[in-house]
């Protein structure tokens, strides 16, 4: 029996790691997205009840290592995990995908929060939001001179000046070109998620000369070991927990 790992997920990278884990390990999801049914490891869904709840869970379940592969904007669960590991004296490892960097021809407007987004999009009329569900809570606040398109995982009826597209990446440049042409957007709003799955929108914005309002990353707690790529995590896990890598869906 290898040392028991708790993998905190909710991203494509986390799912790739989860596919390599055997039945003694646990893959944890907040419960907002799809729950995979074809994994060898245990899957648990829902919050732990803050850092204290997570610390209790770690002790009760005899976890030996917490691996944080959550999204870089999921700052609360990362802070909780770091604190719970400190309390329980467990190692805290994190997969931290490198952020995208602006390329020649990019017109990025960097903002820190939702208020910054609203301010930055003021000059524009046709806005494409690609940063998750947050705009859904603000659909009653669409300024009269704007039309919003919100692409996220949730289906939602929208209204006359707000359309919601429920779609899940990866997205291709061809698909993004077709979407941008049809929507006639004059600004794109994005998080700096990094990775290839949702990068095509940046390429197409560059081609079309469209500005991108880029919400900056929140600060995340330091981890004992930080990895930039799934394969590096798998190699480290193999050494730590004796995890067999044959099941990886690369
Ligand atoms: P968050 O603000 O950091 O976390 C909110 C609460 O959700 C946490 O305090 C925790 O509840 C619970 N939670 C989050 N991730 C969990 C996990 N993997 N397992 C168990 N409980 C979890 O997170 P968020 O931004 O709402 O994101 C939620 C999930 O969606 C994360 O798993 C993240 O990886 C994924 N996701 C987020 C984004 C994004 O842009 N934020 C994008 C793609 C995917 P308790 O305090 O009760 O433990």
mmCIF file of N, CA, C and O in Angstrom, residues 100 151 170-177 180 195-207:
data_model
loop_
_atom_site.group_PDB
_atom_site.id
_atom_site.type_symbol
_atom_site.label_atom_id
_atom_site.label_comp_id
_atom_site.label_asym_id
_atom_site.label_seq_id
_atom_site.Cartn_x
_atom_site.Cartn_y
_atom_site.Cartn_z
ATOM 1 N N UNK A 100 -0.191 32.881 -19.125
ATOM 2 C CA UNK A 100 0.109 33.318 -20.490
ATOM 3 C C UNK A 100 0.861 34.642 -20.420
ATOM 4 O O UNK A 100 0.646 35.450 -19.493
ATOM 5 N N UNK A 151 -19.557 33.193 -21.902
ATOM 6 C CA UNK A 151 -19.308 31.771 -22.155
ATOM 7 C C UNK A 151 -18.812 31.136 -20.860
ATOM 8 O O UNK A 151 -17.804 31.551 -20.294
ATOM 9 N N UNK A 170 -11.583 21.875 -24.613
ATOM 10 C CA UNK A 170 -10.704 22.830 -25.299
ATOM 11 C C UNK A 170 -11.366 23.505 -26.504
ATOM 12 O O UNK A 170 -12.272 22.943 -27.113
ATOM 13 N N UNK A 171 -10.892 24.718 -26.803
ATOM 14 C CA UNK A 171 -11.406 25.500 -27.918
ATOM 15 C C UNK A 171 -10.311 25.621 -28.982
ATOM 16 O O UNK A 171 -9.131 25.735 -28.650
ATOM 17 N N UNK A 172 -10.737 25.607 -30.254
ATOM 18 C CA UNK A 172 -9.768 25.670 -31.365
ATOM 19 C C UNK A 172 -9.761 27.079 -31.959
ATOM 20 O O UNK A 172 -10.759 27.805 -31.856
ATOM 21 N N UNK A 173 -8.672 27.454 -32.652
ATOM 22 C CA UNK A 173 -8.666 28.757 -33.326
ATOM 23 C C UNK A 173 -9.819 28.874 -34.331
ATOM 24 O O UNK A 173 -10.462 29.930 -34.420
ATOM 25 N N UNK A 174 -10.127 27.788 -35.044
ATOM 26 C CA UNK A 174 -11.220 27.846 -36.034
ATOM 27 C C UNK A 174 -12.543 28.155 -35.350
ATOM 28 O O UNK A 174 -13.326 28.991 -35.816
ATOM 29 N N UNK A 175 -12.784 27.468 -34.246
ATOM 30 C CA UNK A 175 -14.034 27.682 -33.507
ATOM 31 C C UNK A 175 -14.104 29.094 -32.942
ATOM 32 O O UNK A 175 -15.170 29.739 -32.992
ATOM 33 N N UNK A 176 -12.999 29.578 -32.422
ATOM 34 C CA UNK A 176 -12.987 30.925 -31.841
ATOM 35 C C UNK A 176 -13.186 31.981 -32.929
ATOM 36 O O UNK A 176 -13.917 32.952 -32.736
ATOM 37 N N UNK A 177 -12.572 31.757 -34.118
ATOM 38 C CA UNK A 177 -12.767 32.721 -35.222
ATOM 39 C C UNK A 177 -14.236 32.797 -35.595
ATOM 40 O O UNK A 177 -14.783 33.887 -35.773
ATOM 41 N N UNK A 180 -16.130 34.655 -32.813
ATOM 42 C CA UNK A 180 -15.821 36.092 -32.779
ATOM 43 C C UNK A 180 -16.453 36.798 -33.988
ATOM 44 O O UNK A 180 -16.939 37.920 -33.871
ATOM 45 N N UNK A 195 -1.964 27.467 -20.005
ATOM 46 C CA UNK A 195 -2.310 26.179 -20.607
ATOM 47 C C UNK A 195 -2.853 26.344 -22.021
ATOM 48 O O UNK A 195 -3.171 27.452 -22.459
ATOM 49 N N UNK A 196 -2.969 25.199 -22.706
ATOM 50 C CA UNK A 196 -3.318 25.237 -24.130
ATOM 51 C C UNK A 196 -4.828 25.187 -24.381
ATOM 52 O O UNK A 196 -5.302 25.668 -25.409
ATOM 53 N N UNK A 197 -5.599 24.648 -23.437
ATOM 54 C CA UNK A 197 -6.994 24.317 -23.725
ATOM 55 C C UNK A 197 -7.845 25.538 -24.084
ATOM 56 O O UNK A 197 -8.761 25.437 -24.906
ATOM 57 N N UNK A 198 -7.551 26.693 -23.504
ATOM 58 C CA UNK A 198 -8.392 27.870 -23.763
ATOM 59 C C UNK A 198 -7.576 29.037 -24.340
ATOM 60 O O UNK A 198 -8.027 30.170 -24.330
ATOM 61 N N UNK A 199 -6.394 28.713 -24.855
ATOM 62 C CA UNK A 199 -5.491 29.774 -25.332
ATOM 63 C C UNK A 199 -5.895 30.336 -26.692
ATOM 64 O O UNK A 199 -5.496 31.461 -27.055
ATOM 65 N N UNK A 200 -6.696 29.570 -27.463
ATOM 66 C CA UNK A 200 -7.007 29.969 -28.843
ATOM 67 C C UNK A 200 -7.673 31.345 -28.907
ATOM 68 O O UNK A 200 -7.464 32.102 -29.857
ATOM 69 N N UNK A 201 -8.437 31.699 -27.882
ATOM 70 C CA UNK A 201 -9.115 33.012 -27.901
ATOM 71 C C UNK A 201 -8.098 34.148 -27.973
ATOM 72 O O UNK A 201 -8.355 35.190 -28.589
ATOM 73 N N UNK A 202 -6.929 33.953 -27.343
ATOM 74 C CA UNK A 202 -5.907 35.011 -27.339
ATOM 75 C C UNK A 202 -5.288 35.156 -28.721
ATOM 76 O O UNK A 202 -5.028 36.270 -29.186
ATOM 77 N N UNK A 203 -5.073 34.013 -29.362
ATOM 78 C CA UNK A 203 -4.517 34.028 -30.714
ATOM 79 C C UNK A 203 -5.464 34.758 -31.659
ATOM 80 O O UNK A 203 -5.046 35.613 -32.454
ATOM 81 N N UNK A 204 -6.760 34.460 -31.551
ATOM 82 C CA UNK A 204 -7.738 35.063 -32.461
ATOM 83 C C UNK A 204 -7.942 36.547 -32.123
ATOM 84 O O UNK A 204 -8.072 37.381 -33.023
ATOM 85 N N UNK A 205 -7.907 36.894 -30.853
ATOM 86 C CA UNK A 205 -7.992 38.319 -30.473
ATOM 87 C C UNK A 205 -6.816 39.084 -31.076
ATOM 88 O O UNK A 205 -6.974 40.205 -31.587
ATOM 89 N N UNK A 206 -5.636 38.466 -31.058
ATOM 90 C CA UNK A 206 -4.423 39.091 -31.636
ATOM 91 C C UNK A 206 -4.619 39.281 -33.143
ATOM 92 O O UNK A 206 -4.389 40.366 -33.675
ATOM 93 N N UNK A 207 -5.076 38.216 -33.813
ATOM 94 C CA UNK A 207 -5.319 38.303 -35.267
ATOM 95 C C UNK A 207 -6.276 39.417 -35.612
ATOM 96 O O UNK A 207 -6.100 40.121 -36.597
#
